PDB file of C-alpha atoms in Angstrom:
ATOM      1  CA  MET A   1     -23.265 -49.155 -22.583  1.00  0.00           C
ATOM      2  CA  THR A   2     -21.150 -47.689 -19.631  1.00  0.00           C
ATOM      3  CA  GLU A   3     -22.626 -45.652 -17.050  1.00  0.00           C
ATOM      4  CA  ASN A   4     -20.646 -42.951 -15.299  1.00  0.00           C
ATOM      5  CA  THR A   5     -21.316 -43.039 -11.572  1.00  0.00           C
ATOM      6  CA  GLY A   6     -18.624 -40.421 -10.665  1.00  0.00           C
ATOM      7  CA  LEU A   7     -19.788 -37.105  -8.924  1.00  0.00           C
ATOM      8  CA  ARG A   8     -20.620 -34.234 -11.148  1.00  0.00           C
ATOM      9  CA  HIS A   9     -20.001 -30.846  -9.905  1.00  0.00           C
ATOM     10  CA  SER A  10     -22.371 -28.015 -10.764  1.00  0.00           C
ATOM     11  CA  GLY A  11     -21.336 -24.386 -11.117  1.00  0.00           C
ATOM     12  CA  ALA A  12     -18.189 -22.927 -12.368  1.00  0.00           C
ATOM     13  CA  PRO A  13     -14.847 -23.769 -10.724  1.00  0.00           C
ATOM     14  CA  GLU A  14     -14.364 -20.371  -9.328  1.00  0.00           C
ATOM     15  CA  SER A  15     -17.594 -20.728  -7.259  1.00  0.00           C
ATOM     16  CA  ARG A  16     -16.395 -23.939  -5.549  1.00  0.00           C
ATOM     17  CA  GLY A  17     -14.760 -22.783  -2.385  1.00  0.00           C
ATOM     18  CA  ARG A  18     -13.796 -19.477  -0.626  1.00  0.00           C
ATOM     19  CA  THR A  19     -10.762 -17.028  -1.051  1.00  0.00           C
ATOM     20  CA  ALA A  20      -9.635 -15.218   2.012  1.00  0.00           C
ATOM     21  CA  ILE A  21      -7.293 -12.260   1.574  1.00  0.00           C
ATOM     22  CA  ALA A  22      -5.278 -11.125   4.707  1.00  0.00           C
ATOM     23  CA  ASP A  23      -5.214  -7.391   5.506  1.00  0.00           C
ATOM     24  CA  VAL A  24      -1.640  -7.286   4.931  1.00  0.00           C
ATOM     25  CA  VAL A  25      -2.036  -8.305   1.313  1.00  0.00           C
ATOM     26  CA  VAL A  26      -4.259  -5.416   0.600  1.00  0.00           C
ATOM     27  CA  GLU A  27      -1.971  -3.077   2.726  1.00  0.00           C
ATOM     28  CA  LYS A  28       1.107  -4.110   0.341  1.00  0.00           C
ATOM     29  CA  ILE A  29      -1.069  -3.456  -2.760  1.00  0.00           C
ATOM     30  CA  ALA A  30      -2.299  -0.137  -1.671  1.00  0.00           C
ATOM     31  CA  GLY A  31       1.196   0.954  -0.494  1.00  0.00           C
ATOM     32  CA  MET A  32       2.951  -0.062  -3.651  1.00  0.00           C
ATOM     33  CA  ALA A  33       0.266   1.651  -5.808  1.00  0.00           C
ATOM     34  CA  ALA A  34       0.415   4.933  -3.780  1.00  0.00           C
ATOM     35  CA  ARG A  35       4.262   5.014  -4.040  1.00  0.00           C
ATOM     36  CA  ASP A  36       3.889   4.747  -7.944  1.00  0.00           C
ATOM     37  CA  VAL A  37       2.162   8.141  -7.995  1.00  0.00           C
ATOM     38  CA  ARG A  38       4.372  11.152  -9.008  1.00  0.00           C
ATOM     39  CA  GLY A  39       4.559  13.588  -6.222  1.00  0.00           C
ATOM     40  CA  VAL A  40       4.492  10.892  -3.433  1.00  0.00           C
ATOM     41  CA  HIS A  41       7.835  11.008  -1.708  1.00  0.00           C
ATOM     42  CA  ALA A  42       7.056   8.388   1.060  1.00  0.00           C
ATOM     43  CA  LEU A  43       4.454   6.813   3.052  1.00  0.00           C
ATOM     44  CA  GLY A  44       4.106   7.297   6.894  1.00  0.00           C
ATOM     45  CA  SER A  45       4.892  10.137   9.267  1.00  0.00           C
ATOM     46  CA  GLY A  46       8.536  11.378   9.605  1.00  0.00           C
ATOM     47  CA  PHE A  47       8.671   9.497  13.035  1.00  0.00           C
ATOM     48  CA  ALA A  48       7.455   6.248  11.578  1.00  0.00           C
ATOM     49  CA  ARG A  49       9.870   6.556   8.619  1.00  0.00           C
ATOM     50  CA  SER A  50      12.732   7.203  10.982  1.00  0.00           C
ATOM     51  CA  MET A  51      11.912   4.243  13.268  1.00  0.00           C
ATOM     52  CA  GLY A  52      11.415   2.017  10.275  1.00  0.00           C
ATOM     53  CA  SER A  53      14.602   2.910   8.773  1.00  0.00           C
ATOM     54  CA  MET A  54      16.395   2.025  11.973  1.00  0.00           C
ATOM     55  CA  ARG A  55      14.376  -1.190  12.147  1.00  0.00           C
ATOM     56  CA  GLU A  56      15.317  -2.239   8.590  1.00  0.00           C
ATOM     57  CA  ARG A  57      19.129  -1.847   9.311  1.00  0.00           C
ATOM     58  CA  MET A  58      18.815  -4.581  11.940  1.00  0.00           C
ATOM     59  CA  PRO A  59      19.353  -8.081  10.761  1.00  0.00           C
ATOM     60  CA  GLY A  60      16.304 -10.105  10.777  1.00  0.00           C
ATOM     61  CA  ALA A  61      14.060  -7.270  11.744  1.00  0.00           C
ATOM     62  CA  GLY A  62      11.465  -5.297   9.751  1.00  0.00           C
ATOM     63  CA  SER A  63      11.520  -7.064   6.599  1.00  0.00           C
ATOM     64  CA  GLY A  64       8.545  -6.299   4.505  1.00  0.00           C
ATOM     65  CA  LYS A  65       7.226  -3.633   6.998  1.00  0.00           C
ATOM     66  CA  SER A  66       8.258  -0.642   4.863  1.00  0.00           C
ATOM     67  CA  ALA A  67       5.799  -1.923   2.155  1.00  0.00           C
ATOM     68  CA  THR A  68       3.031  -1.351   4.583  1.00  0.00           C
ATOM     69  CA  ARG A  69       4.286   1.733   6.649  1.00  0.00           C
ATOM     70  CA  GLY A  70       1.660   4.570   6.376  1.00  0.00           C
ATOM     71  CA  VAL A  71      -0.990   2.125   5.332  1.00  0.00           C
ATOM     72  CA  SER A  72      -3.882   0.684   7.346  1.00  0.00           C
ATOM     73  CA  VAL A  73      -6.966  -1.249   5.960  1.00  0.00           C
ATOM     74  CA  GLU A  74     -10.181  -3.022   6.785  1.00  0.00           C
ATOM     75  CA  VAL A  75     -10.877  -5.848   4.501  1.00  0.00           C
ATOM     76  CA  GLY A  76     -14.190  -7.522   4.331  1.00  0.00           C
ATOM     77  CA  GLU A  77     -15.643 -10.459   2.233  1.00  0.00           C
ATOM     78  CA  LEU A  78     -16.458  -7.984  -0.612  1.00  0.00           C
ATOM     79  CA  GLN A  79     -15.120  -4.519   0.357  1.00  0.00           C
ATOM     80  CA  ALA A  80     -12.095  -2.802   1.557  1.00  0.00           C
ATOM     81  CA  ALA A  81     -11.493   0.712   3.231  1.00  0.00           C
ATOM     82  CA  ILE A  82      -7.991   2.245   3.113  1.00  0.00           C
ATOM     83  CA  ASP A  83      -6.212   4.894   5.188  1.00  0.00           C
ATOM     84  CA  LEU A  84      -3.012   6.358   3.931  1.00  0.00           C
ATOM     85  CA  GLU A  85      -0.487   8.780   5.359  1.00  0.00           C
ATOM     86  CA  ILE A  86       1.644  10.205   2.727  1.00  0.00           C
ATOM     87  CA  VAL A  87       4.589  12.791   2.391  1.00  0.00           C
ATOM     88  CA  VAL A  88       4.420  14.716  -0.865  1.00  0.00           C
ATOM     89  CA  ASP A  89       7.195  16.527  -2.821  1.00  0.00           C
ATOM     90  CA  TYR A  90       7.352  20.213  -2.403  1.00  0.00           C
ATOM     91  CA  GLY A  91       5.712  22.048  -5.533  1.00  0.00           C
ATOM     92  CA  VAL A  92       3.144  19.554  -6.380  1.00  0.00           C
ATOM     93  CA  SER A  93      -0.651  20.018  -6.184  1.00  0.00           C
ATOM     94  CA  ILE A  94      -1.587  18.156  -3.088  1.00  0.00           C
ATOM     95  CA  THR A  95      -5.157  17.683  -4.246  1.00  0.00           C
ATOM     96  CA  ASP A  96      -4.087  16.333  -7.713  1.00  0.00           C
ATOM     97  CA  VAL A  97      -1.548  14.034  -5.991  1.00  0.00           C
ATOM     98  CA  ALA A  98      -4.409  12.784  -3.701  1.00  0.00           C
ATOM     99  CA  GLY A  99      -6.844  12.232  -6.423  1.00  0.00           C
ATOM    100  CA  ALA A 100      -4.081  10.263  -8.447  1.00  0.00           C
ATOM    101  CA  VAL A 101      -3.339   8.177  -5.316  1.00  0.00           C
ATOM    102  CA  ARG A 102      -6.970   7.390  -4.755  1.00  0.00           C
ATOM    103  CA  GLU A 103      -7.414   6.333  -8.370  1.00  0.00           C
ATOM    104  CA  ASN A 104      -4.285   4.212  -8.523  1.00  0.00           C
ATOM    105  CA  VAL A 105      -4.847   2.570  -5.204  1.00  0.00           C
ATOM    106  CA  ILE A 106      -8.563   1.792  -5.937  1.00  0.00           C
ATOM    107  CA  SER A 107      -7.681   0.255  -9.328  1.00  0.00           C
ATOM    108  CA  ALA A 108      -4.853  -1.892  -8.039  1.00  0.00           C
ATOM    109  CA  VAL A 109      -6.920  -3.256  -5.119  1.00  0.00           C
ATOM    110  CA  GLU A 110     -10.107  -3.797  -7.049  1.00  0.00           C
ATOM    111  CA  ARG A 111      -8.033  -5.604  -9.907  1.00  0.00           C
ATOM    112  CA  MET A 112      -5.638  -7.656  -7.680  1.00  0.00           C
ATOM    113  CA  ALA A 113      -7.734  -8.394  -4.633  1.00  0.00           C
ATOM    114  CA  GLY A 114     -11.129  -8.398  -6.205  1.00  0.00           C
ATOM    115  CA  ARG A 115     -12.571  -6.235  -3.370  1.00  0.00           C
ATOM    116  CA  ASP A 116     -14.754  -3.058  -3.932  1.00  0.00           C
ATOM    117  CA  VAL A 117     -12.891  -0.227  -2.450  1.00  0.00           C
ATOM    118  CA  VAL A 118     -15.422   1.945  -0.554  1.00  0.00           C
ATOM    119  CA  GLU A 119     -12.989   4.660   0.557  1.00  0.00           C
ATOM    120  CA  VAL A 120      -9.512   5.831   0.456  1.00  0.00           C
ATOM    121  CA  ASN A 121      -8.671   8.220   3.177  1.00  0.00           C
ATOM    122  CA  ILE A 122      -5.526  10.242   2.730  1.00  0.00           C
ATOM    123  CA  MET A 123      -3.656  12.205   5.458  1.00  0.00           C
ATOM    124  CA  VAL A 124      -0.742  14.347   4.054  1.00  0.00           C
ATOM    125  CA  SER A 125       1.553  14.465   7.101  1.00  0.00           C
ATOM    126  CA  ASP A 126       4.405  16.361   5.498  1.00  0.00           C
ATOM    127  CA  VAL A 127       6.044  17.920   2.435  1.00  0.00           C
ATOM    128  CA  ARG A 128       9.514  16.969   1.414  1.00  0.00           C
ATOM    129  CA  LEU A 129      11.536  20.147   0.687  1.00  0.00           C
ATOM    130  CA  PRO A 130      14.284  20.040  -1.896  1.00  0.00           C
ATOM    131  CA  ASP A 131      17.055  20.740   0.549  1.00  0.00           C
ATOM    132  CA  GLU A 132      16.015  17.935   2.935  1.00  0.00           C
ATOM    133  CA  GLU A 133      17.087  15.266   0.322  1.00  0.00           C
ATOM    134  CA  ASP A 134      20.698  15.816   1.099  1.00  0.00           C
ATOM    135  CA  GLU A 135      20.200  15.158   4.779  1.00  0.00           C
ATOM    136  CA  ASP A 136      18.541  11.845   4.049  1.00  0.00           C
ATOM    137  CA  GLU A 137      21.207  10.721   1.735  1.00  0.00           C
ATOM    138  CA  GLU A 138      23.950  11.672   4.251  1.00  0.00           C
ATOM    139  CA  ARG A 139      22.168   9.643   6.970  1.00  0.00           C
ATOM    140  CA  GLN A 140      22.004   6.469   4.643  1.00  0.00           C
ATOM    141  CA  ARG A 141      25.745   6.763   4.004  1.00  0.00           C
ATOM    142  CA  VAL A 142      26.676   6.866   7.558  1.00  0.00           C
ATOM    143  CA  GLN A 143      25.647   3.673   9.272  1.00  0.00           C
TER     144      GLN A 143
END
């Protein structure tokens, strides 16, 4: 008869250790989830978007920052609170878009990061008018 003197772990493997999630991870998840909603033109204020656009054109600068522009979070061990600044397309119901953004962001963060989202605050900072699209496209062509 052989005796097993090795260590035995009690509890499920997922309970052995701690997982920390950085704020930037939740910011990126929330930003991507918000952008996926129909009627959201962009995240961040006009000034922040302009500065970010210039920063992204500089080699080696601003990589990944556009994913978190207009998003700020507070992440704890079990919960997260999220603030978003969005620009909506002209003609959409802002309240419907805000509701859809909240739903999408909460679902994505809770599913991917395992944090209970206690609030998603949304600031609509601008409305994108149809004739403004031509200006943005022209700026992108001329660099």
